[in-house]
mmCIF file of C-alpha atoms in Angstrom:
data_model
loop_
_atom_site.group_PDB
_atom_site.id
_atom_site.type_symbol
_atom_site.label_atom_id
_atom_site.label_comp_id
_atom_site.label_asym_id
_atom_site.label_seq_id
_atom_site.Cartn_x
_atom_site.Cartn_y
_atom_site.Cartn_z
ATOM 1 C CA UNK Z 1 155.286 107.674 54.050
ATOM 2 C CA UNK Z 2 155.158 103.799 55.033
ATOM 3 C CA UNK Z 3 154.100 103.054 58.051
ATOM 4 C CA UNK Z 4 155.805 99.943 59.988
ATOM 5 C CA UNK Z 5 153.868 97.120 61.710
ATOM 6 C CA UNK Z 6 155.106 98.333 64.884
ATOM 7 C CA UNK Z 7 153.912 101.989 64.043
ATOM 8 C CA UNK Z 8 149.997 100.934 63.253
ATOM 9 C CA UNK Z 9 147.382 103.356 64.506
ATOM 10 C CA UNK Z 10 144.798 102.048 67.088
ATOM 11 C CA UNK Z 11 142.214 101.444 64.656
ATOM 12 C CA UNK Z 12 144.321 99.600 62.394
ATOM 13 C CA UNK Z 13 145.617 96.982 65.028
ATOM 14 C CA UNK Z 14 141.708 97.044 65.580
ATOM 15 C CA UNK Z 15 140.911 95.775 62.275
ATOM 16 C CA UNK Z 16 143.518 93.188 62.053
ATOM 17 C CA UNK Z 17 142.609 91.522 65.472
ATOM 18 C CA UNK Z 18 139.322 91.637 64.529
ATOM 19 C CA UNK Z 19 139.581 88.229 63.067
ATOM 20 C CA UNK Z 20 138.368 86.328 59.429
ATOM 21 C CA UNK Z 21 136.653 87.882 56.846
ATOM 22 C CA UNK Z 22 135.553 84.711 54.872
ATOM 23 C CA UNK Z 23 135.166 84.568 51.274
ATOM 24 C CA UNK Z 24 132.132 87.449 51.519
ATOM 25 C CA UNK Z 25 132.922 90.484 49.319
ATOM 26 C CA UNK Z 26 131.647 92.594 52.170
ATOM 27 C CA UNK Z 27 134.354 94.005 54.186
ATOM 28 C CA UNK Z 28 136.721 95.827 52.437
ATOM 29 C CA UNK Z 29 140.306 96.105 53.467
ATOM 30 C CA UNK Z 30 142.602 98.448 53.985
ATOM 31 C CA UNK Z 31 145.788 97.981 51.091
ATOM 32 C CA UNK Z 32 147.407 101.844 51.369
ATOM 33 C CA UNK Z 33 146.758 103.879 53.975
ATOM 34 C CA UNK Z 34 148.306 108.068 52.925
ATOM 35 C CA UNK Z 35 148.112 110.955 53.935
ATOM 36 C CA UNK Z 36 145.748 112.069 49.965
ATOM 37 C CA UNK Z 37 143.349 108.629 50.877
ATOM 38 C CA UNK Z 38 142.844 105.208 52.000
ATOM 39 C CA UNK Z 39 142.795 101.847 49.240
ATOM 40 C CA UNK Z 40 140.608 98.905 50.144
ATOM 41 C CA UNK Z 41 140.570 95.687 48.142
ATOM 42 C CA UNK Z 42 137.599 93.712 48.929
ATOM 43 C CA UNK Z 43 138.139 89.612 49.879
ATOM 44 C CA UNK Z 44 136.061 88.740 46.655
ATOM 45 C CA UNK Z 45 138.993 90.640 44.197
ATOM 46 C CA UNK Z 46 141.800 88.197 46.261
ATOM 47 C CA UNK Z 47 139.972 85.360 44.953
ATOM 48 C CA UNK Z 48 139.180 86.157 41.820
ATOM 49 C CA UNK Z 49 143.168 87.168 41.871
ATOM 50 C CA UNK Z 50 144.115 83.686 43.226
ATOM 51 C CA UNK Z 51 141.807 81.343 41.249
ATOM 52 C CA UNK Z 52 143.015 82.864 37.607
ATOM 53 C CA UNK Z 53 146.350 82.014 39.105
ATOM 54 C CA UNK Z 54 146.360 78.529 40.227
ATOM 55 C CA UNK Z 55 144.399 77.886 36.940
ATOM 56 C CA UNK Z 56 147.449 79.776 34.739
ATOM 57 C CA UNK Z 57 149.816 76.713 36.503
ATOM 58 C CA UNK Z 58 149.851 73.991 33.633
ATOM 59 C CA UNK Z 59 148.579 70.673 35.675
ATOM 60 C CA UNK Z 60 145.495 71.909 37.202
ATOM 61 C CA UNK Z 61 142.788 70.907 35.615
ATOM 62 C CA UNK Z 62 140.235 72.273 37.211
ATOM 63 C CA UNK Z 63 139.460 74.375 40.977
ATOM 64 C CA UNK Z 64 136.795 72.953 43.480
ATOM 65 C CA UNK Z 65 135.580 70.005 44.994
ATOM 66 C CA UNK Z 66 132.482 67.733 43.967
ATOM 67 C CA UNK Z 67 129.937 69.946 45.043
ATOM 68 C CA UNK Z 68 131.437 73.278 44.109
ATOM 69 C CA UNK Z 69 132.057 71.813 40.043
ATOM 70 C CA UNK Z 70 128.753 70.228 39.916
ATOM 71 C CA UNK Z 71 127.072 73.369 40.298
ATOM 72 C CA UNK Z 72 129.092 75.406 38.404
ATOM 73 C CA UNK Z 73 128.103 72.981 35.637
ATOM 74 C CA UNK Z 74 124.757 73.475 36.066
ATOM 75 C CA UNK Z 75 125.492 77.471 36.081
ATOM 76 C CA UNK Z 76 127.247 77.202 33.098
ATOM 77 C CA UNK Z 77 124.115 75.551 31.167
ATOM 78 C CA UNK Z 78 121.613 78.283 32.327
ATOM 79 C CA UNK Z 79 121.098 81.208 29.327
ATOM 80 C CA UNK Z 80 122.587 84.333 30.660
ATOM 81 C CA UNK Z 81 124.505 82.427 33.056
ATOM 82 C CA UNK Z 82 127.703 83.824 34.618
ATOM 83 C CA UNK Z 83 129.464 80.802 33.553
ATOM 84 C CA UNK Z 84 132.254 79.197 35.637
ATOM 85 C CA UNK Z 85 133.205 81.357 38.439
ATOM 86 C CA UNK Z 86 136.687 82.523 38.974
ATOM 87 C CA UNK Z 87 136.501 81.915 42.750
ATOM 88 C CA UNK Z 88 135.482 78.203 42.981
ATOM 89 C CA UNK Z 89 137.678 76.032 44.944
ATOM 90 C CA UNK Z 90 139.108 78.920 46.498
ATOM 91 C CA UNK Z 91 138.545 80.346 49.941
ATOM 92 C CA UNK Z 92 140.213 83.448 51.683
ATOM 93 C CA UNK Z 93 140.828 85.517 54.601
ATOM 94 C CA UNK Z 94 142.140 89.000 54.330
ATOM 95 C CA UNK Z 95 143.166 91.360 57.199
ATOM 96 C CA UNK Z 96 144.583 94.710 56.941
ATOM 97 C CA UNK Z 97 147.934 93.864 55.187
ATOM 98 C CA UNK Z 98 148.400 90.434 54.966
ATOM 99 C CA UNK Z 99 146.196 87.275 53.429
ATOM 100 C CA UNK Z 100 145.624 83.807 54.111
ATOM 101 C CA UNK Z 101 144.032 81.463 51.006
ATOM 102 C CA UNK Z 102 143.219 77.933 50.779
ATOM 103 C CA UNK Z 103 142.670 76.312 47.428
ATOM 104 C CA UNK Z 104 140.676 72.688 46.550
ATOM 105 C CA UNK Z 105 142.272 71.458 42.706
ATOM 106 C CA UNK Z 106 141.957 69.007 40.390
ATOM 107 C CA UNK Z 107 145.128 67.737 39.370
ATOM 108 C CA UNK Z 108 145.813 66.410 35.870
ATOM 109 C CA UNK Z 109 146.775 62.534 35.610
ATOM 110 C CA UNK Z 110 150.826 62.120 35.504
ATOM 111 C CA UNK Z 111 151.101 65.748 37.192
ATOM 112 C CA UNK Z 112 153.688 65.533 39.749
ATOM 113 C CA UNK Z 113 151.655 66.949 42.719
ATOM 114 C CA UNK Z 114 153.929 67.988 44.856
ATOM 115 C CA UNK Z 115 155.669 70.211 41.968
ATOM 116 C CA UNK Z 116 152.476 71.225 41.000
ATOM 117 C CA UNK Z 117 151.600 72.640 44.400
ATOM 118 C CA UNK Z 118 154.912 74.370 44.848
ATOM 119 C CA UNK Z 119 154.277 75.946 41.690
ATOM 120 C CA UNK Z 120 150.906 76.727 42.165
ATOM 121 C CA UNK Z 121 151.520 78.430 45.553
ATOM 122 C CA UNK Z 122 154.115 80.609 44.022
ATOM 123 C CA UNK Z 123 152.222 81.700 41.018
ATOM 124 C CA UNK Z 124 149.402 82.918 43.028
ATOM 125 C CA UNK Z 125 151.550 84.348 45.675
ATOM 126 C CA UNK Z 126 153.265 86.425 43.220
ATOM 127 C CA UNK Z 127 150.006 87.440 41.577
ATOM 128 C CA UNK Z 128 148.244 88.513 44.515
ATOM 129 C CA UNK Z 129 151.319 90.369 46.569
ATOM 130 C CA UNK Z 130 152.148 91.925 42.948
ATOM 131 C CA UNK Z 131 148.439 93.399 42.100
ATOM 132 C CA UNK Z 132 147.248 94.352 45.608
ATOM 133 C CA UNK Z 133 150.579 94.751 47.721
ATOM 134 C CA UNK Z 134 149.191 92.246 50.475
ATOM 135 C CA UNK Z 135 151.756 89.959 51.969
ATOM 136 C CA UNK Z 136 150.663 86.467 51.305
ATOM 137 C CA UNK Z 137 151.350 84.619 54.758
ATOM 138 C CA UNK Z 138 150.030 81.380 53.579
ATOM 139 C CA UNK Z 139 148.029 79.216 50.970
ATOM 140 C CA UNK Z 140 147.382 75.648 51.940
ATOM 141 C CA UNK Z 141 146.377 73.482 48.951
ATOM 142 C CA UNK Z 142 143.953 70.540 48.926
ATOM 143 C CA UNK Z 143 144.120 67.794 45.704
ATOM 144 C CA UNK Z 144 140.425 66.512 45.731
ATOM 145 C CA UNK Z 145 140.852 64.606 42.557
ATOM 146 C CA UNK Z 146 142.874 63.560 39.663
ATOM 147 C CA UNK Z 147 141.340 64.230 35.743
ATOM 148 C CA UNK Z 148 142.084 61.130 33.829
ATOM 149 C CA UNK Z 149 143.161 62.275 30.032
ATOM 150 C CA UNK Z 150 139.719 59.926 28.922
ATOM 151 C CA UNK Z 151 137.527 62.050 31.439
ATOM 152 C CA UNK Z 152 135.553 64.869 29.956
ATOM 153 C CA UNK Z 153 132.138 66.243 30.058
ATOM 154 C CA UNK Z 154 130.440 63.503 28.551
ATOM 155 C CA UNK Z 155 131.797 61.169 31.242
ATOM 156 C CA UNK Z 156 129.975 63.507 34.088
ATOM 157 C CA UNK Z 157 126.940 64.273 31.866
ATOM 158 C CA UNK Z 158 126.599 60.509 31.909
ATOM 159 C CA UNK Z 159 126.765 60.374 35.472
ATOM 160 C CA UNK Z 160 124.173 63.376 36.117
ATOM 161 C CA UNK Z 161 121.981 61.297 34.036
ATOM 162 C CA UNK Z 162 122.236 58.014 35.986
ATOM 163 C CA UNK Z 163 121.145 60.399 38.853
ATOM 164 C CA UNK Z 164 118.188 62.074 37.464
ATOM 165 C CA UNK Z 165 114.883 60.738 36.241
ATOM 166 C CA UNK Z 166 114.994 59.962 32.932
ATOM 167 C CA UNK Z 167 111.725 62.667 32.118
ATOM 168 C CA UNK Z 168 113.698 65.270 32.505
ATOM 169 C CA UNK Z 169 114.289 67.750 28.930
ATOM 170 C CA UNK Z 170 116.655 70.561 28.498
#
């Protein structure tokens, strides 16, 4: 049995007024609630969820802003490094049955970016209701920056250099 909204228990109205969870993998939250056992999806499997999908959207180049890519640059140069993380860029807040997610991109040059967001917002909509059951009440979208097809890691490697002493080995 389902229960309606308008049929939550005490403790579940509880837990959804009880306000943001953040992006920390901490508080688990309640998916499917029966009568054999509860289901909890954690905030940190929402983002993986919703980064993997805005990437899958042909036109996004890449997820997070200046800060966020720089270091997962860095990470992915470090031996036994986790390499680039699913969840940069992305940002969520999950209550009892319903989600909220914002995303930073990097849009590809010549991408219409309005198209691309529409698409974008229903791929990872779909992806997230369809593999946790959530209801996806909203996912705001920020371009940070357009990739330029002659842009690629040598252009930033050049630029981490111009920032660094020159003494510095790998």
């Amino acid at each position: 049995m389902t229960q309606s909204p308008s049929t939550a228990t005490g403790s579940e109205a509880a837990a959804v007024s009880s306000g943001r969870t953040g992006t920390g993998s901490t508080p688990a939250r309640l998916a499917d609630d029966t009568g054999q056992g509860k289901t909890t999806i954690a905030s940190g499997v929402v983002q993986k969820i919703s980064g993997i999908a805005a990437r899958d959207v042909s036109g996004v180049y890449s997820m997070g802003g200046g800060v966020s890519r720089a270091f997962g640059a860095i990470r992915e140069r470090i031996p036994g490094g986790s390499g680039t993380s699913q969840a940069a860029g992305v940002q969520v807040e999950v209550g009892e049955k319903q989600a909220a997610i914002d995303l930073d991109i990097v849009v590809e040059y010549g991408a219409g970016i309005v198209e691309l967001a529409r698409a974008v917002r229903r791929n990872v909509i779909a992806a997230v209701e369809q593999m946790t059951g959530l209801e996806v009440i909203e996912v705001n979208i920020a371009v940070n920056d357009i990739h330029m097809p002659g842009d690629d890691s040598d252009d930033d490697q050049g630029q981490q250099a111009q920032s660094q002493p020159s003494t510095r080995v790998e």
